[in-house]
Every structure is written in structure tokens, then in C-alpha cells.
Amino acid sequence: MSHGPATPLTATAAGPLSGTAHVPGDKSISHRSLILGAMAVGETRITGLLEGQDVLDTGRAMRAFGATVEKEGDTWVVHGVGVGGLMEPEDVIDCGNSGTGVRLLMGAAATHGFAVTYTGDASLRKRPMARVTDPLAKFGAVAHGRSGGRLPMTLVGAANPVPVRYATPVPSAQVKSAVLLAGLNAPGETVVVEREATRDHSERMLAGFGAEIATRDTPEGREITLVGRPELAPQTIAVPRDPSSAAFPVCAALIVPGSDVLVPNIGLNPTRAGLFETLREMGADLAYENPREEGGEPVADLRARFSPDMKGIEVPPARAASMIDEYPILSVVAAHAEGTTVMRGVAELRVKECDRIDAMAAGLRDCGVTVRDGADWWEVDGRGPGGMPGGATVAVHLDHRIAMSFLCAGLAARAPITVDDAGPIATSFPVFRDLMDALGATFR
Ligand code: S3P
């Protein structure tokens, strides 16, 4: 659903940030819990679900497809309809701001013999959908969208789907997941090959729900094989906390003098943890305390302290998929390091909730930072600790991560930074402001 009128918010230089920050549940895992719960037979119980607008929109969609999705106390309870049991929604499915929501839903419904019309907010209606409708066409689904493969779009599902072998042309967990979800209701084996490994939550969760799924590394990349038409068994799921949300209090602590912040229980799945590796290479004082395993995922408490000696580095392009959502906040840290940070192999940043290279480069330049960029790369010249002039109002283009990145930047800049709209933060991190305020942030 679209949010209301724009709500500007200003961050001014803060004293030390300190304390413990309990960030919300993982967005990727939350979407998948609702969708797979709806495709299992029986009752799936979910704790720690992210109650951000993106995930709530997916929950509403699963109800429209015939599942029951309800909250009982702190637990979300989903009564699934079984693989192949989704029903034709009565109305348009509005996925709001969420690319993950719409692409995964398109996949799940593509092998059911009915048509569904999808739409979203002004950001989502600009984003490319051919990356999912191309492989879904191989199952037999037919898409009718706006020019450029944009929403609103009607996808006519395949009544007699055939299994598919698909090599993803872009590194995208959403595309991979859409194909696997479609493959659930196709007979035989559906195979996805990805050249660069992307987040593997769908694979782990499908296995957890009882699907027959196997992954192997081949010369062409990672090959995932799913056997269609399983009966998915309902699960009890504890959603780990989101490393992409943890990135904001962690990075704010690294750049605000005197800070010392603990962010407990963060999922550190290697397909998601690239930012933290990068920060440590830059010289960040960032520790993994109490490392352990929870629900098959590596988890630790992150402790971040003010780090005045960070250096710019060249981020290995091979790491891009494991930190794709974290480049905006990394560029803020880079502005506070000494030397240049180079980020290559990141064309995907141009098709997120907004063109994130353009949005960050424009805002950083307005804040007095030198940024150079090209089609699939950008670099930021660091100004050293406390060296960012700030003093700008930046446009967030309906993008939660742009808003949170500049609010963190404002906590360490010489002059305040205003974001033109903090509303989109509610898509992924509804408690961002309260959590940052409690650490000592100065937003108004
Ligand atoms: C996601 C995959 C990524 C990421 C998004 C969540 C997912 O998108 O940016 O926030 O849950 O599968 P792409 O698949 O487009 O890279």
C-alpha cells in the first residue's frame, strides 16, 4: 500500500551512540515464511516476523490467494492451502513498495491456471518485471504489462505447467526464488543456475518445509534443483533479525565519535554478511560476540565502536550480491574514511527501490562529498572522521534505505541533513526512529 504525505526528518550531530539495539526480523525470511506457510498444508507459526509494510502487504496478498494469515499474541499463524491450492484473487494485488513481494508472488501464482493483476506504488511501478516474467513464460505463464514490462501487470498462470531449466542473467535472489516457487507446482524437476550465489533463504526454507531440493556448484555456477509437487509440511519459524537493518545502527556507531553499540542476534548467513566483512577490511572496530547457530543459520551479537582510523578500499565485486542492499550505508561510512572507496559490479543498484547510485551520489555531493559514478560502478572520496560538511536536504525517492542512510550520515556531519520523506522507512524498519533515539540519535 502507498504511504501518506511526505514527512521530512532532520538529523543533527549526535553525542556518542550507546546501548543495545534490537532490530526487527529479517525482511527476506519474513516474506518467504508467509508465502511458504500459505503453500503448506496446515498451520505454520512464525515469531519475530518483520511487521514492516512490505511484509504486511505480502500477508494481505496471501489472504487474497486463499490462505488464512492471523496474528495471535506475538505469533503469526498461517493456514496454508497446499501446493497447487492457491485461489484466484478477487481484486488487484497491491504490493506497495516491495519488489520481493511482487516477484515472489508472481512466481508462486504463475503455475496456477488463473490470471492475477499486480500493482504497487510509484517506485515499484518503475521497476523491471521482465526478469521474472521471462522465466515464468517458460512454465507457460503469459504476462500483459505496461511498456518495458512494468506494473500494473496481469500474469495469466499456466494451467498445465512444464518444469523449467533457467540460468539467471542477473544476480537476483528474487528471480531465483520466483522460478523455484513456480517450480513447486510444476511436475518434474525445475533447475535454476546462478553464476553468482545470491541469498539462499528460499533454498534453506524450502528444504525446511520438506521439499526435495539440492544445490551443487558447477562450472556454470550454483545449480539448484527442485522436485515439483511436494507436499509442504507446516513449520514453526523463528525469524532471525535482519543484517540489512542492523547495518544502520552499526554504521552510525562507527562514524559518531565515542559510540559503542551492541546489536544482538543478527543473522550472519554468508550470502548476506558481505558488509560486515568489508567494514572490518576498512578498519572498523566491529566484533562478532557470542557466535552461534540458530535455526540452521549462523547468528552473532554485533558490537560496533567509533572507528576513527577507517581507510577506503576497493570492495571485491564478487562480494556484491552478499551486501547488495548495504551499498547506500557503506557509502556514508566511506565518506568518513580516509581515501577512496571503490564499488564495482553493482549495476543492480540502479534498479532497486530507486536508482541507488544516483540517489546516494546526488545526496552525498550536496553534503560536500566527491562521488564519481558510471553504469555499474561508483567511488566515494573519504573526508576522514567528522569531515562531511552536510547541510543539505536530500531526496529519498520512496526508498527506505536512502532515507536511513542519510539520517545516519546527519548524526556525524558538521551541519544537519534533512531527508525529504522518512515515510518509506516503515517498509522495512518501522521502529528505526525509536531505536535510534534510544541510542542517543538526534532526529527532529
Ligand atoms: C531480496 C533480494 C534482493 C534484495 C532485496 C531482497 C530477496 O533483490 O535487494 O532487498 O528477499 O530475495 P534482488 O533479488 O533483486 O537482488
CSV table of C-alpha atoms and ligand atoms in Angstrom, one decimal:
chain,number,residue,atom,x,y,z
A,1,MET,CA,0.0,0.0,0.0
A,2,SER,CA,1.2,3.5,-0.7
A,3,HIS,CA,2.0,5.7,2.3
A,4,GLY,CA,0.6,9.2,3.1
A,5,PRO,CA,2.0,12.7,2.6
A,6,ALA,CA,5.8,13.1,2.8
A,7,THR,CA,7.2,13.5,6.3
A,8,PRO,CA,10.7,15.2,6.3
A,9,LEU,CA,13.1,14.4,9.1
A,10,THR,CA,16.4,16.1,10.1
A,11,ALA,CA,19.4,14.5,11.7
A,12,THR,CA,21.9,16.7,13.6
A,13,ALA,CA,25.3,15.8,15.0
A,14,ALA,CA,24.9,13.5,18.0
A,15,GLY,CA,26.8,12.7,21.1
A,16,PRO,CA,28.0,9.2,21.4
A,17,LEU,CA,25.5,6.5,20.5
A,18,SER,CA,25.4,3.8,23.1
A,19,GLY,CA,23.3,0.9,24.2
A,20,THR,CA,21.6,-2.2,22.8
A,21,ALA,CA,19.6,-2.1,19.5
A,22,HIS,CA,17.1,-4.9,18.9
A,23,VAL,CA,16.5,-4.6,15.2
A,24,PRO,CA,13.4,-6.2,13.6
A,25,GLY,CA,13.1,-9.6,11.8
A,26,ASP,CA,14.7,-10.3,8.5
A,27,LYS,CA,12.6,-9.0,5.6
A,28,SER,CA,13.6,-11.7,3.1
A,29,ILE,CA,12.8,-14.5,5.5
A,30,SER,CA,9.6,-12.8,6.7
A,31,HIS,CA,8.2,-12.7,3.1
A,32,ARG,CA,9.2,-16.3,2.5
A,33,SER,CA,7.7,-17.5,5.8
A,34,LEU,CA,4.2,-16.1,4.8
A,35,ILE,CA,4.4,-17.4,1.2
A,36,LEU,CA,5.7,-20.9,2.0
A,37,GLY,CA,3.3,-21.1,5.0
A,38,ALA,CA,0.4,-20.4,2.7
A,39,MET,CA,1.6,-23.2,0.3
A,40,ALA,CA,2.0,-25.8,3.1
A,41,VAL,CA,-0.9,-28.0,4.3
A,42,GLY,CA,-1.8,-27.0,7.9
A,43,GLU,CA,-0.7,-24.4,10.4
A,44,THR,CA,2.7,-22.6,10.2
A,45,ARG,CA,3.6,-20.5,13.3
A,46,ILE,CA,6.0,-17.6,12.9
A,47,THR,CA,7.7,-15.5,15.6
A,48,GLY,CA,9.9,-12.5,15.0
A,49,LEU,CA,8.2,-11.7,11.7
A,50,LEU,CA,9.1,-8.2,10.4
A,51,GLU,CA,5.9,-6.1,10.7
A,52,GLY,CA,7.0,-3.7,8.1
A,53,GLN,CA,4.6,-2.5,5.4
A,54,ASP,CA,6.3,-4.7,2.7
A,55,VAL,CA,5.7,-7.9,4.7
A,56,LEU,CA,2.2,-6.8,5.8
A,57,ASP,CA,1.4,-6.3,2.1
A,58,THR,CA,2.6,-9.9,1.3
A,59,GLY,CA,0.4,-11.2,4.2
A,60,ARG,CA,-2.6,-9.4,2.8
A,61,ALA,CA,-1.8,-10.9,-0.6
A,62,MET,CA,-1.6,-14.5,0.8
A,63,ARG,CA,-5.1,-14.0,2.2
A,64,ALA,CA,-6.3,-12.9,-1.2
A,65,PHE,CA,-4.9,-16.2,-2.6
A,66,GLY,CA,-6.9,-18.1,-0.1
A,67,ALA,CA,-4.7,-18.7,2.9
A,68,THR,CA,-5.6,-17.6,6.5
A,69,VAL,CA,-3.0,-15.2,8.0
A,70,GLU,CA,-3.6,-14.0,11.5
A,71,LYS,CA,-1.7,-12.7,14.5
A,72,GLU,CA,-2.2,-14.4,17.9
A,73,GLY,CA,-0.3,-12.6,20.6
A,74,ASP,CA,3.3,-12.4,19.3
A,75,THR,CA,2.9,-15.2,16.8
A,76,TRP,CA,1.7,-15.0,13.2
A,77,VAL,CA,-0.3,-18.1,12.3
A,78,VAL,CA,-0.7,-19.1,8.6
A,79,HIS,CA,-3.1,-21.8,7.5
A,80,GLY,CA,-1.9,-22.9,4.1
A,81,VAL,CA,-3.8,-24.2,1.2
A,82,GLY,CA,-1.1,-26.6,-0.1
A,83,VAL,CA,1.0,-26.6,-3.3
A,84,GLY,CA,-1.3,-26.0,-6.3
A,85,GLY,CA,-4.1,-24.8,-4.0
A,86,LEU,CA,-3.8,-21.0,-4.3
A,87,MET,CA,-7.1,-19.4,-5.4
A,88,GLU,CA,-7.9,-16.7,-7.9
A,89,PRO,CA,-7.8,-13.3,-6.0
A,90,GLU,CA,-10.9,-11.2,-6.3
A,91,ASP,CA,-9.1,-8.0,-6.8
A,92,VAL,CA,-5.8,-6.5,-7.9
A,93,ILE,CA,-2.8,-7.5,-5.7
A,94,ASP,CA,-1.1,-4.3,-4.5
A,95,CYS,CA,2.5,-5.0,-3.3
A,96,GLY,CA,3.1,-1.4,-2.3
A,97,ASN,CA,6.9,-0.7,-2.4
A,98,SER,CA,8.0,-4.3,-2.4
A,99,GLY,CA,10.0,-5.8,-5.3
A,100,THR,CA,10.5,-9.0,-3.3
A,101,GLY,CA,6.8,-9.3,-2.5
A,102,VAL,CA,5.6,-8.9,-6.1
A,103,ARG,CA,8.2,-11.0,-7.7
A,104,LEU,CA,7.9,-13.9,-5.3
A,105,LEU,CA,4.1,-13.8,-5.6
A,106,MET,CA,4.2,-13.8,-9.4
A,107,GLY,CA,6.4,-16.9,-9.2
A,108,ALA,CA,4.1,-18.7,-6.7
A,109,ALA,CA,1.0,-18.0,-8.7
A,110,ALA,CA,2.5,-18.5,-12.2
A,111,THR,CA,1.8,-22.2,-12.2
A,112,HIS,CA,-1.9,-21.9,-11.3
A,113,GLY,CA,-4.4,-21.7,-14.1
A,114,PHE,CA,-5.9,-18.2,-13.3
A,115,ALA,CA,-4.9,-14.6,-14.0
A,116,VAL,CA,-3.7,-12.1,-11.4
A,117,THR,CA,-3.2,-8.4,-11.8
A,118,TYR,CA,-0.4,-6.9,-9.7
A,119,THR,CA,0.4,-3.2,-9.0
A,120,GLY,CA,2.5,-1.2,-6.5
A,121,ASP,CA,3.5,2.3,-5.5
A,122,ALA,CA,5.2,4.8,-7.8
A,123,SER,CA,8.6,3.3,-7.1
A,124,LEU,CA,7.5,-0.3,-7.8
A,125,ARG,CA,5.7,0.7,-11.0
A,126,LYS,CA,9.0,1.8,-12.4
A,127,ARG,CA,10.9,-1.4,-11.7
A,128,PRO,CA,11.6,-4.1,-14.3
A,129,MET,CA,9.4,-7.2,-14.1
A,130,ALA,CA,10.6,-9.0,-17.3
A,131,ARG,CA,13.4,-10.5,-15.2
A,132,VAL,CA,10.7,-12.7,-13.6
A,133,THR,CA,8.1,-12.9,-16.4
A,134,ASP,CA,10.7,-14.2,-18.9
A,135,PRO,CA,11.5,-17.3,-16.9
A,136,LEU,CA,7.8,-17.7,-15.8
A,137,ALA,CA,6.9,-17.7,-19.5
A,138,LYS,CA,8.9,-20.9,-19.9
A,139,PHE,CA,6.5,-22.6,-17.4
A,140,GLY,CA,3.6,-21.4,-19.7
A,141,ALA,CA,2.6,-18.2,-17.9
A,142,VAL,CA,1.7,-15.2,-20.1
A,143,ALA,CA,2.3,-11.6,-18.9
A,144,HIS,CA,0.5,-8.5,-20.1
A,145,GLY,CA,2.1,-5.4,-18.5
A,146,ARG,CA,2.8,-1.8,-19.3
A,147,SER,CA,5.6,-0.9,-21.7
A,148,GLY,CA,9.1,-2.0,-20.5
A,149,GLY,CA,7.5,-4.9,-18.6
A,150,ARG,CA,6.3,-2.6,-15.8
A,151,LEU,CA,3.4,-2.8,-13.4
A,152,PRO,CA,0.4,-2.8,-13.4
A,153,MET,CA,0.6,-6.2,-15.0
A,154,THR,CA,-1.6,-9.2,-15.4
A,155,LEU,CA,0.0,-12.6,-15.3
A,156,VAL,CA,-2.1,-15.4,-16.7
A,157,GLY,CA,-0.8,-18.5,-15.0
A,158,ALA,CA,-0.1,-21.8,-16.7
A,159,ALA,CA,-2.9,-24.4,-16.2
A,160,ASN,CA,-0.6,-27.2,-17.4
A,161,PRO,CA,2.9,-26.0,-16.4
A,162,VAL,CA,6.0,-27.7,-17.5
A,163,PRO,CA,9.2,-27.7,-15.5
A,164,VAL,CA,12.0,-25.3,-16.4
A,165,ARG,CA,15.8,-25.1,-16.5
A,166,TYR,CA,16.8,-21.5,-16.2
A,167,ALA,CA,20.2,-19.7,-15.9
A,168,THR,CA,19.6,-16.3,-14.3
A,169,PRO,CA,21.1,-13.5,-16.4
A,170,VAL,CA,21.2,-11.1,-13.4
A,171,PRO,CA,22.4,-11.9,-9.9
A,172,SER,CA,19.0,-11.8,-8.2
A,173,ALA,CA,17.6,-13.9,-5.3
A,174,GLN,CA,14.1,-12.6,-6.3
A,175,VAL,CA,14.4,-14.1,-9.8
A,176,LYS,CA,15.8,-17.4,-8.5
A,177,SER,CA,13.1,-17.5,-5.8
A,178,ALA,CA,10.3,-16.7,-8.3
A,179,VAL,CA,11.4,-19.7,-10.5
A,180,LEU,CA,11.7,-22.0,-7.6
A,181,LEU,CA,8.2,-21.0,-6.2
A,182,ALA,CA,6.7,-21.6,-9.7
A,183,GLY,CA,8.5,-24.9,-9.9
A,184,LEU,CA,6.7,-26.1,-6.8
A,185,ASN,CA,3.5,-26.6,-8.8
A,186,ALA,CA,5.2,-28.0,-12.0
A,187,PRO,CA,5.7,-31.7,-12.4
A,188,GLY,CA,9.3,-32.9,-12.6
A,189,GLU,CA,12.5,-31.1,-11.8
A,190,THR,CA,12.9,-27.3,-12.0
A,191,VAL,CA,16.5,-26.2,-12.2
A,192,VAL,CA,18.0,-22.7,-11.6
A,193,VAL,CA,21.6,-21.9,-12.3
A,194,GLU,CA,23.1,-18.7,-10.9
A,195,ARG,CA,26.5,-17.5,-11.9
A,196,GLU,CA,27.0,-15.6,-8.7
A,197,ALA,CA,25.5,-17.0,-5.5
A,198,THR,CA,22.7,-14.8,-4.1
A,199,ARG,CA,20.9,-15.1,-0.8
A,200,ASP,CA,19.8,-18.7,-0.2
A,201,HIS,CA,16.9,-18.2,2.1
A,202,SER,CA,14.4,-19.8,-0.3
A,203,GLU,CA,16.5,-22.9,-0.7
A,204,ARG,CA,17.0,-23.3,3.0
A,205,MET,CA,13.3,-22.7,3.8
A,206,LEU,CA,12.0,-25.0,1.0
A,207,ALA,CA,14.2,-27.8,2.4
A,208,GLY,CA,12.9,-26.9,5.9
A,209,PHE,CA,9.3,-27.2,4.6
A,210,GLY,CA,10.1,-30.7,3.3
A,211,ALA,CA,10.7,-30.0,-0.4
A,212,GLU,CA,13.3,-32.1,-2.2
A,213,ILE,CA,15.9,-29.5,-3.2
A,214,ALA,CA,19.6,-29.9,-3.9
A,215,THR,CA,22.3,-27.4,-4.6
A,216,ARG,CA,25.7,-28.1,-6.2
A,217,ASP,CA,28.5,-26.0,-7.6
A,218,THR,CA,29.2,-26.4,-11.3
A,219,PRO,CA,31.5,-24.6,-13.8
A,220,GLU,CA,28.4,-22.5,-14.8
A,221,GLY,CA,27.7,-21.5,-11.3
A,222,ARG,CA,25.5,-22.7,-8.5
A,223,GLU,CA,22.8,-25.1,-9.7
A,224,ILE,CA,19.6,-25.6,-7.7
A,225,THR,CA,17.3,-28.5,-8.4
A,226,LEU,CA,13.8,-28.7,-7.0
A,227,VAL,CA,11.4,-31.6,-7.4
A,228,GLY,CA,7.9,-30.3,-8.2
A,229,ARG,CA,4.6,-31.0,-6.5
A,230,PRO,CA,5.9,-31.8,-3.0
A,231,GLU,CA,3.5,-31.7,0.0
A,232,LEU,CA,5.0,-29.0,2.1
A,233,ALA,CA,4.7,-29.6,5.9
A,234,PRO,CA,3.9,-26.6,8.1
A,235,GLN,CA,6.7,-25.2,10.2
A,236,THR,CA,7.4,-23.3,13.4
A,237,ILE,CA,9.7,-20.5,12.3
A,238,ALA,CA,11.7,-18.0,14.4
A,239,VAL,CA,12.8,-15.3,12.0
A,240,PRO,CA,16.3,-14.1,12.7
A,241,ARG,CA,17.0,-10.3,13.0
A,242,ASP,CA,17.8,-8.6,9.8
A,243,PRO,CA,21.5,-7.9,9.0
A,244,SER,CA,20.4,-5.3,6.5
A,245,SER,CA,18.6,-3.4,9.2
A,246,ALA,CA,21.5,-3.9,11.7
A,247,ALA,CA,23.7,-2.2,9.2
A,248,PHE,CA,22.2,1.2,10.1
A,249,PRO,CA,22.9,1.3,13.9
A,250,VAL,CA,26.2,-0.5,13.3
A,251,CYS,CA,27.4,2.1,10.7
A,252,ALA,CA,26.1,5.0,12.7
A,253,ALA,CA,28.2,3.8,15.7
A,254,LEU,CA,31.3,3.6,13.5
A,255,ILE,CA,31.1,7.2,12.5
A,256,VAL,CA,29.7,9.0,15.6
A,257,PRO,CA,32.6,9.8,18.0
A,258,GLY,CA,32.6,7.9,21.2
A,259,SER,CA,29.9,5.4,20.2
A,260,ASP,CA,29.6,1.8,21.4
A,261,VAL,CA,26.6,-0.1,20.3
A,262,LEU,CA,25.5,-3.7,20.6
A,263,VAL,CA,23.1,-5.2,18.0
A,264,PRO,CA,22.2,-8.7,19.3
A,265,ASN,CA,21.0,-11.8,17.4
A,266,ILE,CA,21.9,-10.9,13.9
A,267,GLY,CA,21.7,-13.5,11.1
A,268,LEU,CA,25.1,-13.8,9.5
A,269,ASN,CA,24.3,-16.1,6.6
A,270,PRO,CA,27.4,-15.8,4.4
A,271,THR,CA,25.1,-14.8,1.4
A,272,ARG,CA,24.1,-11.7,3.5
A,273,ALA,CA,27.1,-10.7,5.6
A,274,GLY,CA,29.4,-9.0,3.0
A,275,LEU,CA,29.0,-5.5,4.5
A,276,PHE,CA,30.5,-6.6,7.9
A,277,GLU,CA,33.5,-8.2,6.2
A,278,THR,CA,34.0,-5.0,4.1
A,279,LEU,CA,33.8,-2.8,7.2
A,280,ARG,CA,36.4,-4.9,9.0
A,281,GLU,CA,38.7,-4.6,6.0
A,282,MET,CA,38.3,-0.9,6.2
A,283,GLY,CA,39.5,-1.0,9.8
A,284,ALA,CA,36.1,-0.8,11.6
A,285,ASP,CA,36.1,-1.8,15.2
A,286,LEU,CA,33.4,-4.4,14.7
A,287,ALA,CA,33.2,-7.6,16.7
A,288,TYR,CA,31.1,-10.7,16.4
A,289,GLU,CA,30.3,-11.6,20.0
A,290,ASN,CA,28.8,-14.9,21.1
A,291,PRO,CA,28.7,-16.5,17.7
A,292,ARG,CA,26.3,-19.5,17.5
A,293,GLU,CA,23.8,-21.3,15.3
A,294,GLU,CA,20.1,-20.7,15.4
A,295,GLY,CA,17.5,-22.4,13.2
A,296,GLY,CA,20.3,-23.6,10.8
A,297,GLU,CA,21.6,-20.0,10.4
A,298,PRO,CA,24.9,-18.5,11.8
A,299,VAL,CA,24.0,-15.8,14.3
A,300,ALA,CA,26.1,-13.4,16.5
A,301,ASP,CA,25.8,-10.2,18.5
A,302,LEU,CA,27.5,-7.4,16.7
A,303,ARG,CA,29.4,-4.8,18.7
A,304,ALA,CA,30.4,-1.6,16.9
A,305,ARG,CA,32.5,1.2,18.3
A,306,PHE,CA,33.5,4.5,16.9
A,307,SER,CA,36.3,3.9,14.4
A,308,PRO,CA,38.4,7.0,13.5
A,309,ASP,CA,41.0,5.0,11.5
A,310,MET,CA,39.0,3.6,8.7
A,311,LYS,CA,40.5,3.5,5.2
A,312,GLY,CA,38.8,3.4,1.8
A,313,ILE,CA,39.1,0.1,0.0
A,314,GLU,CA,38.1,-1.5,-3.3
A,315,VAL,CA,35.1,-3.7,-2.5
A,316,PRO,CA,35.6,-7.0,-4.3
A,317,PRO,CA,32.9,-7.2,-7.0
A,318,ALA,CA,32.4,-10.9,-6.2
A,319,ARG,CA,31.0,-9.8,-2.8
A,320,ALA,CA,28.3,-7.5,-4.3
A,321,ALA,CA,25.4,-10.0,-4.0
A,322,SER,CA,26.1,-10.6,-0.3
A,323,MET,CA,25.8,-6.9,0.5
A,324,ILE,CA,23.7,-5.5,-2.3
A,325,ASP,CA,21.3,-3.6,0.0
A,326,GLU,CA,24.1,-2.2,2.1
A,327,TYR,CA,26.0,-0.1,-0.5
A,328,PRO,CA,24.0,3.1,0.4
A,329,ILE,CA,25.0,3.0,4.1
A,330,LEU,CA,28.6,1.8,3.1
A,331,SER,CA,28.9,4.9,1.0
A,332,VAL,CA,28.2,7.0,4.1
A,333,VAL,CA,30.9,5.2,6.1
A,334,ALA,CA,33.2,5.6,3.1
A,335,ALA,CA,32.7,9.4,3.3
A,336,HIS,CA,34.0,9.3,6.8
A,337,ALA,CA,37.1,7.1,6.0
A,338,GLU,CA,40.5,8.3,4.7
A,339,GLY,CA,41.0,7.7,0.9
A,340,THR,CA,38.7,6.4,-1.8
A,341,THR,CA,36.2,3.5,-1.6
A,342,VAL,CA,35.6,1.9,-5.0
A,343,MET,CA,32.4,-0.2,-5.6
A,344,ARG,CA,32.3,-2.1,-8.9
A,345,GLY,CA,30.0,-4.7,-10.4
A,346,VAL,CA,26.9,-3.1,-8.9
A,347,ALA,CA,24.6,-2.4,-11.8
A,348,GLU,CA,21.8,-3.9,-9.8
A,349,LEU,CA,21.8,-0.9,-7.5
A,350,ARG,CA,20.2,1.1,-10.4
A,351,VAL,CA,17.0,-1.0,-10.3
A,352,LYS,CA,16.3,-1.1,-6.6
A,353,GLU,CA,13.5,0.9,-4.9
A,354,CYS,CA,15.2,3.8,-6.8
A,355,ASP,CA,18.4,4.2,-8.7
A,356,ARG,CA,20.5,3.9,-5.6
A,357,ILE,CA,23.8,5.1,-7.2
A,358,ASP,CA,22.1,8.2,-8.5
A,359,ALA,CA,20.3,8.9,-5.3
A,360,MET,CA,23.3,8.5,-3.0
A,361,ALA,CA,25.7,10.3,-5.3
A,362,ALA,CA,23.3,13.3,-5.6
A,363,GLY,CA,22.8,13.5,-1.8
A,364,LEU,CA,26.4,13.0,-0.9
A,365,ARG,CA,27.5,15.6,-3.4
A,366,ASP,CA,25.0,18.0,-1.8
A,367,CYS,CA,26.6,17.2,1.5
A,368,GLY,CA,30.0,18.2,0.2
A,369,VAL,CA,31.4,14.7,-0.7
A,370,THR,CA,33.1,13.9,-4.0
A,371,VAL,CA,31.5,10.9,-5.8
A,372,ARG,CA,32.2,9.6,-9.3
A,373,ASP,CA,30.0,7.0,-11.0
A,374,GLY,CA,29.3,5.0,-14.1
A,375,ALA,CA,26.8,2.4,-15.3
A,376,ASP,CA,27.9,-0.3,-12.9
A,377,TRP,CA,30.4,1.4,-10.5
A,378,TRP,CA,30.8,4.3,-8.2
A,379,GLU,CA,33.5,5.6,-5.9
A,380,VAL,CA,33.4,7.9,-2.9
A,381,ASP,CA,36.3,10.1,-1.7
A,382,GLY,CA,36.5,9.9,2.0
A,383,ARG,CA,36.8,13.1,4.0
A,384,GLY,CA,38.1,11.5,7.2
A,385,PRO,CA,36.2,11.3,10.5
A,386,GLY,CA,33.9,14.2,11.1
A,387,GLY,CA,34.8,15.6,7.7
A,388,MET,CA,31.4,15.5,6.0
A,389,PRO,CA,30.1,19.1,5.7
A,390,GLY,CA,26.4,18.0,5.4
A,391,GLY,CA,23.9,20.9,5.5
A,392,ALA,CA,21.6,19.6,2.7
A,393,THR,CA,18.1,18.4,2.1
A,394,VAL,CA,18.2,15.1,0.1
A,395,ALA,CA,15.5,13.4,-1.9
A,396,VAL,CA,14.9,9.7,-0.9
A,397,HIS,CA,12.8,8.7,-4.0
A,398,LEU,CA,10.5,6.5,-2.0
A,399,ASP,CA,13.5,4.4,-0.9
A,400,HIS,CA,13.7,3.4,2.8
A,401,ARG,CA,17.5,2.7,2.6
A,402,ILE,CA,18.3,6.1,1.1
A,403,ALA,CA,16.3,7.7,3.9
A,404,MET,CA,18.0,5.8,6.7
A,405,SER,CA,21.5,6.2,5.2
A,406,PHE,CA,21.3,10.0,5.1
A,407,LEU,CA,19.7,10.1,8.6
A,408,CYS,CA,22.8,8.2,9.9
A,409,ALA,CA,25.1,10.5,7.9
A,410,GLY,CA,23.5,13.5,9.6
A,411,LEU,CA,24.4,12.2,13.0
A,412,ALA,CA,28.1,12.6,12.1
A,413,ALA,CA,28.1,15.6,9.7
A,414,ARG,CA,29.1,19.1,10.6
A,415,ALA,CA,25.7,20.6,9.6
A,416,PRO,CA,22.3,18.9,9.8
A,417,ILE,CA,21.0,16.6,7.0
A,418,THR,CA,17.3,16.5,6.2
A,419,VAL,CA,15.6,13.7,4.2
A,420,ASP,CA,12.6,14.9,2.3
A,421,ASP,CA,10.5,11.9,3.3
A,422,ALA,CA,11.1,9.5,6.2
A,423,GLY,CA,7.8,7.7,5.5
A,424,PRO,CA,9.3,4.9,3.4
A,425,ILE,CA,11.4,3.7,6.4
A,426,ALA,CA,8.2,1.9,7.6
A,427,THR,CA,8.5,-0.6,4.7
A,428,SER,CA,11.4,-2.4,6.3
A,429,PHE,CA,12.3,-0.8,9.7
A,430,PRO,CA,9.2,0.7,11.4
A,431,VAL,CA,11.0,1.1,14.7
A,432,PHE,CA,14.0,2.8,13.2
A,433,ARG,CA,13.4,6.2,14.8
A,434,ASP,CA,12.6,4.9,18.3
A,435,LEU,CA,15.5,2.5,18.2
A,436,MET,CA,18.0,5.2,17.1
A,437,ASP,CA,16.5,7.8,19.5
A,438,ALA,CA,17.1,5.3,22.4
A,439,LEU,CA,20.8,5.0,21.4
A,440,GLY,CA,21.1,8.8,21.5
A,441,ALA,CA,20.4,9.9,18.0
A,442,THR,CA,19.1,13.4,17.4
A,443,PHE,CA,16.3,13.4,14.8
A,444,ARG,CA,13.6,16.0,14.6
B,1,S3P,C1,15.8,-9.9,-1.9
B,1,S3P,C2,16.7,-9.9,-2.9
B,1,S3P,C3,17.5,-8.7,-3.3
B,1,S3P,C4,17.4,-7.6,-2.3
B,1,S3P,C5,16.0,-7.4,-1.7
B,1,S3P,C6,15.5,-8.7,-1.1
B,1,S3P,C7,15.1,-11.1,-1.5
B,1,S3P,O1,16.9,-8.2,-4.5
B,1,S3P,O2,17.8,-6.4,-2.8
B,1,S3P,O3,16.0,-6.3,-0.7
B,1,S3P,O4,14.5,-11.2,-0.4
B,1,S3P,O5,15.1,-12.0,-2.3
B,1,S3P,P1,17.4,-8.8,-5.9
B,1,S3P,O6,16.9,-10.2,-6.0
B,1,S3P,O7,16.7,-8.0,-6.9
B,1,S3P,O8,18.9,-8.7,-5.9
